JSON list of C-alpha atoms and ligand atoms in Angstrom, two decimals:
[
{"chain": "D", "resi": 24, "resn": "MET", "atom": "CA", "xyz": [146.08, 83.27, 101.07]},
{"chain": "D", "resi": 25, "resn": "VAL", "atom": "CA", "xyz": [144.65, 86.14, 103.18]},
{"chain": "D", "resi": 26, "resn": "SER", "atom": "CA", "xyz": [146.09, 87.13, 105.88]},
{"chain": "D", "resi": 27, "resn": "ALA", "atom": "CA", "xyz": [144.68, 87.97, 109.33]},
{"chain": "D", "resi": 28, "resn": "SER", "atom": "CA", "xyz": [144.73, 91.83, 109.29]},
{"chain": "D", "resi": 29, "resn": "ARG", "atom": "CA", "xyz": [143.77, 91.88, 105.55]},
{"chain": "D", "resi": 30, "resn": "ARG", "atom": "CA", "xyz": [141.01, 89.68, 106.75]},
{"chain": "D", "resi": 31, "resn": "ILE", "atom": "CA", "xyz": [139.72, 91.25, 109.96]},
{"chain": "D", "resi": 32, "resn": "SER", "atom": "CA", "xyz": [140.57, 95.01, 107.49]},
{"chain": "D", "resi": 33, "resn": "LEU", "atom": "CA", "xyz": [137.41, 93.48, 105.55]},
{"chain": "D", "resi": 34, "resn": "LEU", "atom": "CA", "xyz": [135.29, 92.28, 107.62]},
{"chain": "D", "resi": 35, "resn": "ILE", "atom": "CA", "xyz": [135.78, 95.62, 108.99]},
{"chain": "D", "resi": 36, "resn": "LEU", "atom": "CA", "xyz": [134.68, 97.53, 105.90]},
{"chain": "D", "resi": 37, "resn": "THR", "atom": "CA", "xyz": [131.45, 94.74, 105.73]},
{"chain": "D", "resi": 38, "resn": "LEU", "atom": "CA", "xyz": [130.39, 95.68, 108.59]},
{"chain": "D", "resi": 39, "resn": "VAL", "atom": "CA", "xyz": [130.98, 99.79, 108.38]},
{"chain": "D", "resi": 40, "resn": "CYS", "atom": "CA", "xyz": [129.05, 99.04, 104.34]},
{"chain": "D", "resi": 41, "resn": "PHE", "atom": "CA", "xyz": [126.90, 97.32, 106.00]},
{"chain": "D", "resi": 42, "resn": "SER", "atom": "CA", "xyz": [125.60, 100.33, 108.69]},
{"chain": "D", "resi": 43, "resn": "GLY", "atom": "CA", "xyz": [125.24, 102.22, 105.93]},
{"chain": "D", "resi": 44, "resn": "THR", "atom": "CA", "xyz": [127.55, 104.97, 107.57]},
{"chain": "D", "resi": 45, "resn": "TRP", "atom": "CA", "xyz": [130.85, 105.45, 104.69]},
{"chain": "D", "resi": 46, "resn": "SER", "atom": "CA", "xyz": [129.53, 106.99, 101.63]},
{"chain": "D", "resi": 47, "resn": "GLY", "atom": "CA", "xyz": [132.26, 105.61, 99.88]},
{"chain": "D", "resi": 48, "resn": "CYS", "atom": "CA", "xyz": [130.17, 102.20, 99.62]},
{"chain": "D", "resi": 49, "resn": "ARG", "atom": "CA", "xyz": [127.56, 104.19, 97.41]},
{"chain": "D", "resi": 50, "resn": "ARG", "atom": "CA", "xyz": [125.08, 102.23, 99.56]},
{"chain": "D", "resi": 51, "resn": "GLU", "atom": "CA", "xyz": [121.56, 103.00, 97.01]},
{"chain": "D", "resi": 52, "resn": "GLU", "atom": "CA", "xyz": [118.98, 104.62, 99.01]},
{"chain": "D", "resi": 53, "resn": "THR", "atom": "CA", "xyz": [115.85, 103.27, 99.28]},
{"chain": "D", "resi": 54, "resn": "PRO", "atom": "CA", "xyz": [113.30, 105.83, 97.79]},
{"chain": "D", "resi": 55, "resn": "LYS", "atom": "CA", "xyz": [110.81, 105.55, 100.20]},
{"chain": "D", "resi": 56, "resn": "GLN", "atom": "CA", "xyz": [107.67, 103.95, 98.90]},
{"chain": "D", "resi": 57, "resn": "PRO", "atom": "CA", "xyz": [103.69, 105.98, 100.03]},
{"chain": "D", "resi": 58, "resn": "SER", "atom": "CA", "xyz": [102.74, 103.49, 102.26]},
{"chain": "D", "resi": 59, "resn": "VAL", "atom": "CA", "xyz": [98.74, 103.26, 102.77]},
{"chain": "D", "resi": 60, "resn": "HIS", "atom": "CA", "xyz": [97.03, 102.03, 105.79]},
{"chain": "D", "resi": 61, "resn": "LEU", "atom": "CA", "xyz": [92.85, 100.93, 105.52]},
{"chain": "D", "resi": 62, "resn": "ASN", "atom": "CA", "xyz": [90.21, 99.59, 107.73]},
{"chain": "D", "resi": 63, "resn": "VAL", "atom": "CA", "xyz": [87.81, 97.25, 106.04]},
{"chain": "D", "resi": 64, "resn": "VAL", "atom": "CA", "xyz": [85.78, 95.54, 107.67]},
{"chain": "D", "resi": 65, "resn": "MET", "atom": "CA", "xyz": [83.28, 92.42, 106.90]},
{"chain": "D", "resi": 66, "resn": "LYS", "atom": "CA", "xyz": [80.02, 92.41, 108.21]},
{"chain": "D", "resi": 67, "resn": "LYS", "atom": "CA", "xyz": [76.66, 90.50, 106.74]},
{"chain": "D", "resi": 68, "resn": "TYR", "atom": "CA", "xyz": [76.94, 91.85, 104.65]},
{"chain": "D", "resi": 69, "resn": "ALA", "atom": "CA", "xyz": [78.98, 94.49, 103.80]},
{"chain": "D", "resi": 70, "resn": "VAL", "atom": "CA", "xyz": [81.89, 95.57, 102.94]},
{"chain": "D", "resi": 71, "resn": "GLU", "atom": "CA", "xyz": [82.26, 98.98, 104.40]},
{"chain": "D", "resi": 72, "resn": "PRO", "atom": "CA", "xyz": [83.73, 101.51, 103.21]},
{"chain": "D", "resi": 73, "resn": "ALA", "atom": "CA", "xyz": [82.24, 100.35, 99.79]},
{"chain": "D", "resi": 74, "resn": "GLU", "atom": "CA", "xyz": [84.73, 102.85, 98.06]},
{"chain": "D", "resi": 75, "resn": "ILE", "atom": "CA", "xyz": [88.54, 102.10, 98.53]},
{"chain": "D", "resi": 76, "resn": "ARG", "atom": "CA", "xyz": [90.15, 104.88, 97.74]},
{"chain": "D", "resi": 77, "resn": "VAL", "atom": "CA", "xyz": [94.13, 105.07, 96.50]},
{"chain": "D", "resi": 78, "resn": "LYS", "atom": "CA", "xyz": [96.46, 106.46, 94.55]},
{"chain": "D", "resi": 79, "resn": "GLN", "atom": "CA", "xyz": [98.02, 104.83, 91.49]},
{"chain": "D", "resi": 80, "resn": "GLY", "atom": "CA", "xyz": [101.97, 104.51, 92.22]},
{"chain": "D", "resi": 81, "resn": "ASP", "atom": "CA", "xyz": [100.92, 103.49, 96.50]},
{"chain": "D", "resi": 82, "resn": "LEU", "atom": "CA", "xyz": [101.92, 101.37, 98.33]},
{"chain": "D", "resi": 83, "resn": "VAL", "atom": "CA", "xyz": [98.58, 99.95, 100.13]},
{"chain": "D", "resi": 84, "resn": "MET", "atom": "CA", "xyz": [97.60, 98.05, 103.32]},
{"chain": "D", "resi": 85, "resn": "LEU", "atom": "CA", "xyz": [94.56, 96.58, 104.56]},
{"chain": "D", "resi": 86, "resn": "HIS", "atom": "CA", "xyz": [93.66, 95.47, 107.59]},
{"chain": "D", "resi": 87, "resn": "VAL", "atom": "CA", "xyz": [90.27, 93.45, 107.08]},
{"chain": "D", "resi": 88, "resn": "THR", "atom": "CA", "xyz": [88.22, 91.65, 110.24]},
{"chain": "D", "resi": 89, "resn": "THR", "atom": "CA", "xyz": [85.36, 90.98, 110.87]},
{"chain": "D", "resi": 90, "resn": "PRO", "atom": "CA", "xyz": [83.43, 90.94, 114.09]},
{"chain": "D", "resi": 91, "resn": "ASP", "atom": "CA", "xyz": [80.73, 87.96, 112.68]},
{"chain": "D", "resi": 92, "resn": "VAL", "atom": "CA", "xyz": [81.14, 85.16, 110.73]},
{"chain": "D", "resi": 93, "resn": "GLN", "atom": "CA", "xyz": [85.15, 84.06, 108.71]},
{"chain": "D", "resi": 94, "resn": "HIS", "atom": "CA", "xyz": [84.89, 86.08, 105.22]},
{"chain": "D", "resi": 95, "resn": "GLY", "atom": "CA", "xyz": [87.06, 86.50, 102.11]},
{"chain": "D", "resi": 96, "resn": "PHE", "atom": "CA", "xyz": [87.98, 89.51, 100.71]},
{"chain": "D", "resi": 97, "resn": "GLU", "atom": "CA", "xyz": [88.73, 88.92, 96.80]},
{"chain": "D", "resi": 98, "resn": "VAL", "atom": "CA", "xyz": [89.29, 91.16, 94.14]},
{"chain": "D", "resi": 99, "resn": "THR", "atom": "CA", "xyz": [90.40, 89.32, 91.16]},
{"chain": "D", "resi": 100, "resn": "GLU", "atom": "CA", "xyz": [91.97, 90.95, 89.52]},
{"chain": "D", "resi": 101, "resn": "LEU", "atom": "CA", "xyz": [94.65, 91.95, 92.05]},
{"chain": "D", "resi": 102, "resn": "GLY", "atom": "CA", "xyz": [95.09, 88.99, 91.97]},
{"chain": "D", "resi": 103, "resn": "ILE", "atom": "CA", "xyz": [94.78, 89.62, 96.12]},
{"chain": "D", "resi": 104, "resn": "ASN", "atom": "CA", "xyz": [92.15, 86.88, 97.78]},
{"chain": "D", "resi": 105, "resn": "GLU", "atom": "CA", "xyz": [92.16, 85.73, 101.85]},
{"chain": "D", "resi": 106, "resn": "PRO", "atom": "CA", "xyz": [90.33, 84.46, 104.34]},
{"chain": "D", "resi": 107, "resn": "VAL", "atom": "CA", "xyz": [88.79, 87.20, 106.73]},
{"chain": "D", "resi": 108, "resn": "ASN", "atom": "CA", "xyz": [88.11, 85.05, 110.19]},
{"chain": "D", "resi": 109, "resn": "PRO", "atom": "CA", "xyz": [87.12, 86.39, 113.19]},
{"chain": "D", "resi": 110, "resn": "GLY", "atom": "CA", "xyz": [89.23, 87.54, 116.31]},
{"chain": "D", "resi": 111, "resn": "LYS", "atom": "CA", "xyz": [92.56, 88.75, 113.69]},
{"chain": "D", "resi": 112, "resn": "ALA", "atom": "CA", "xyz": [92.62, 90.68, 111.06]},
{"chain": "D", "resi": 113, "resn": "ALA", "atom": "CA", "xyz": [93.75, 89.81, 107.57]},
{"chain": "D", "resi": 114, "resn": "VAL", "atom": "CA", "xyz": [96.77, 92.47, 106.33]},
{"chain": "D", "resi": 115, "resn": "ILE", "atom": "CA", "xyz": [95.90, 92.44, 102.87]},
{"chain": "D", "resi": 116, "resn": "SER", "atom": "CA", "xyz": [99.23, 94.05, 100.41]},
{"chain": "D", "resi": 117, "resn": "PHE", "atom": "CA", "xyz": [99.60, 95.42, 97.57]},
{"chain": "D", "resi": 118, "resn": "LYS", "atom": "CA", "xyz": [100.52, 98.25, 94.75]},
{"chain": "D", "resi": 119, "resn": "ALA", "atom": "CA", "xyz": [97.64, 99.78, 93.46]},
{"chain": "D", "resi": 120, "resn": "GLU", "atom": "CA", "xyz": [99.78, 100.13, 90.11]},
{"chain": "D", "resi": 121, "resn": "LYS", "atom": "CA", "xyz": [97.72, 100.95, 87.33]},
{"chain": "D", "resi": 122, "resn": "LYS", "atom": "CA", "xyz": [94.08, 103.31, 87.68]},
{"chain": "D", "resi": 123, "resn": "GLY", "atom": "CA", "xyz": [90.57, 101.55, 87.42]},
{"chain": "D", "resi": 124, "resn": "GLU", "atom": "CA", "xyz": [87.78, 100.16, 89.64]},
{"chain": "D", "resi": 125, "resn": "PHE", "atom": "CA", "xyz": [88.68, 97.40, 90.86]},
{"chain": "D", "resi": 126, "resn": "PRO", "atom": "CA", "xyz": [85.61, 95.54, 92.29]},
{"chain": "D", "resi": 127, "resn": "VAL", "atom": "CA", "xyz": [85.99, 93.90, 95.79]},
{"chain": "D", "resi": 128, "resn": "VAL", "atom": "CA", "xyz": [83.53, 90.35, 96.66]},
{"chain": "D", "resi": 129, "resn": "CYS", "atom": "CA", "xyz": [83.21, 87.89, 100.23]},
{"chain": "D", "resi": 130, "resn": "SER", "atom": "CA", "xyz": [84.72, 85.01, 98.18]},
{"chain": "D", "resi": 131, "resn": "ILE", "atom": "CA", "xyz": [84.05, 82.47, 100.73]},
{"chain": "D", "resi": 132, "resn": "ILE", "atom": "CA", "xyz": [79.80, 81.62, 101.64]},
{"chain": "D", "resi": 133, "resn": "CYS", "atom": "CA", "xyz": [78.42, 83.06, 104.72]},
{"chain": "D", "resi": 134, "resn": "GLY", "atom": "CA", "xyz": [75.00, 83.55, 103.74]},
{"chain": "D", "resi": 135, "resn": "ALA", "atom": "CA", "xyz": [71.77, 84.48, 102.45]},
{"chain": "D", "resi": 136, "resn": "GLY", "atom": "CA", "xyz": [73.10, 87.60, 101.57]},
{"chain": "D", "resi": 137, "resn": "HIS", "atom": "CA", "xyz": [76.98, 86.88, 100.67]},
{"chain": "D", "resi": 138, "resn": "ASP", "atom": "CA", "xyz": [76.46, 88.11, 97.77]},
{"chain": "D", "resi": 139, "resn": "ASP", "atom": "CA", "xyz": [75.80, 91.21, 99.05]},
{"chain": "D", "resi": 140, "resn": "MET", "atom": "CA", "xyz": [78.98, 91.38, 100.18]},
{"chain": "D", "resi": 141, "resn": "THR", "atom": "CA", "xyz": [80.87, 94.06, 96.96]},
{"chain": "D", "resi": 142, "resn": "GLY", "atom": "CA", "xyz": [82.55, 97.05, 96.42]},
{"chain": "D", "resi": 143, "resn": "LYS", "atom": "CA", "xyz": [85.06, 98.64, 94.56]},
{"chain": "D", "resi": 144, "resn": "ILE", "atom": "CA", "xyz": [88.79, 99.24, 95.44]},
{"chain": "D", "resi": 145, "resn": "ILE", "atom": "CA", "xyz": [89.45, 102.79, 92.83]},
{"chain": "D", "resi": 146, "resn": "VAL", "atom": "CA", "xyz": [93.25, 103.91, 91.88]},
{"chain": "D", "resi": 147, "resn": "GLU", "atom": "CA", "xyz": [93.58, 107.40, 90.93]},
{"chain": "X", "resi": 30, "resn": "CUA", "atom": "CU1", "xyz": [80.89, 87.34, 103.44]},
{"chain": "X", "resi": 30, "resn": "CUA", "atom": "CU2", "xyz": [80.45, 85.99, 102.09]}
]
């Protein structure tokens, strides 16, 4: 049976470890990942910017908005397909793992120019 004082010291040790104030815990530092925030607008009938450039390894966060009707932000090769509704930004994050050009399309029928809503994400 663990004595009360030992239990308390274990508790304190745990707390100190969690707060990261004691180097003896050898807490792994999480490497700071470069994170890129970009605003994208989907509207009748365009994706702006049509070219989204990021660097390989970037943690990318897209804030996608629409001023008119519902659209869908789809990048098949990156496994992204998110509805974008008026009045609320769709926040889409992904890690730019490999270099290349990845086509962006609109995945929700939004009118006559739906098929014209294209763009690309370029990972360099
Ligand atoms: Cu925008 Cu379909």
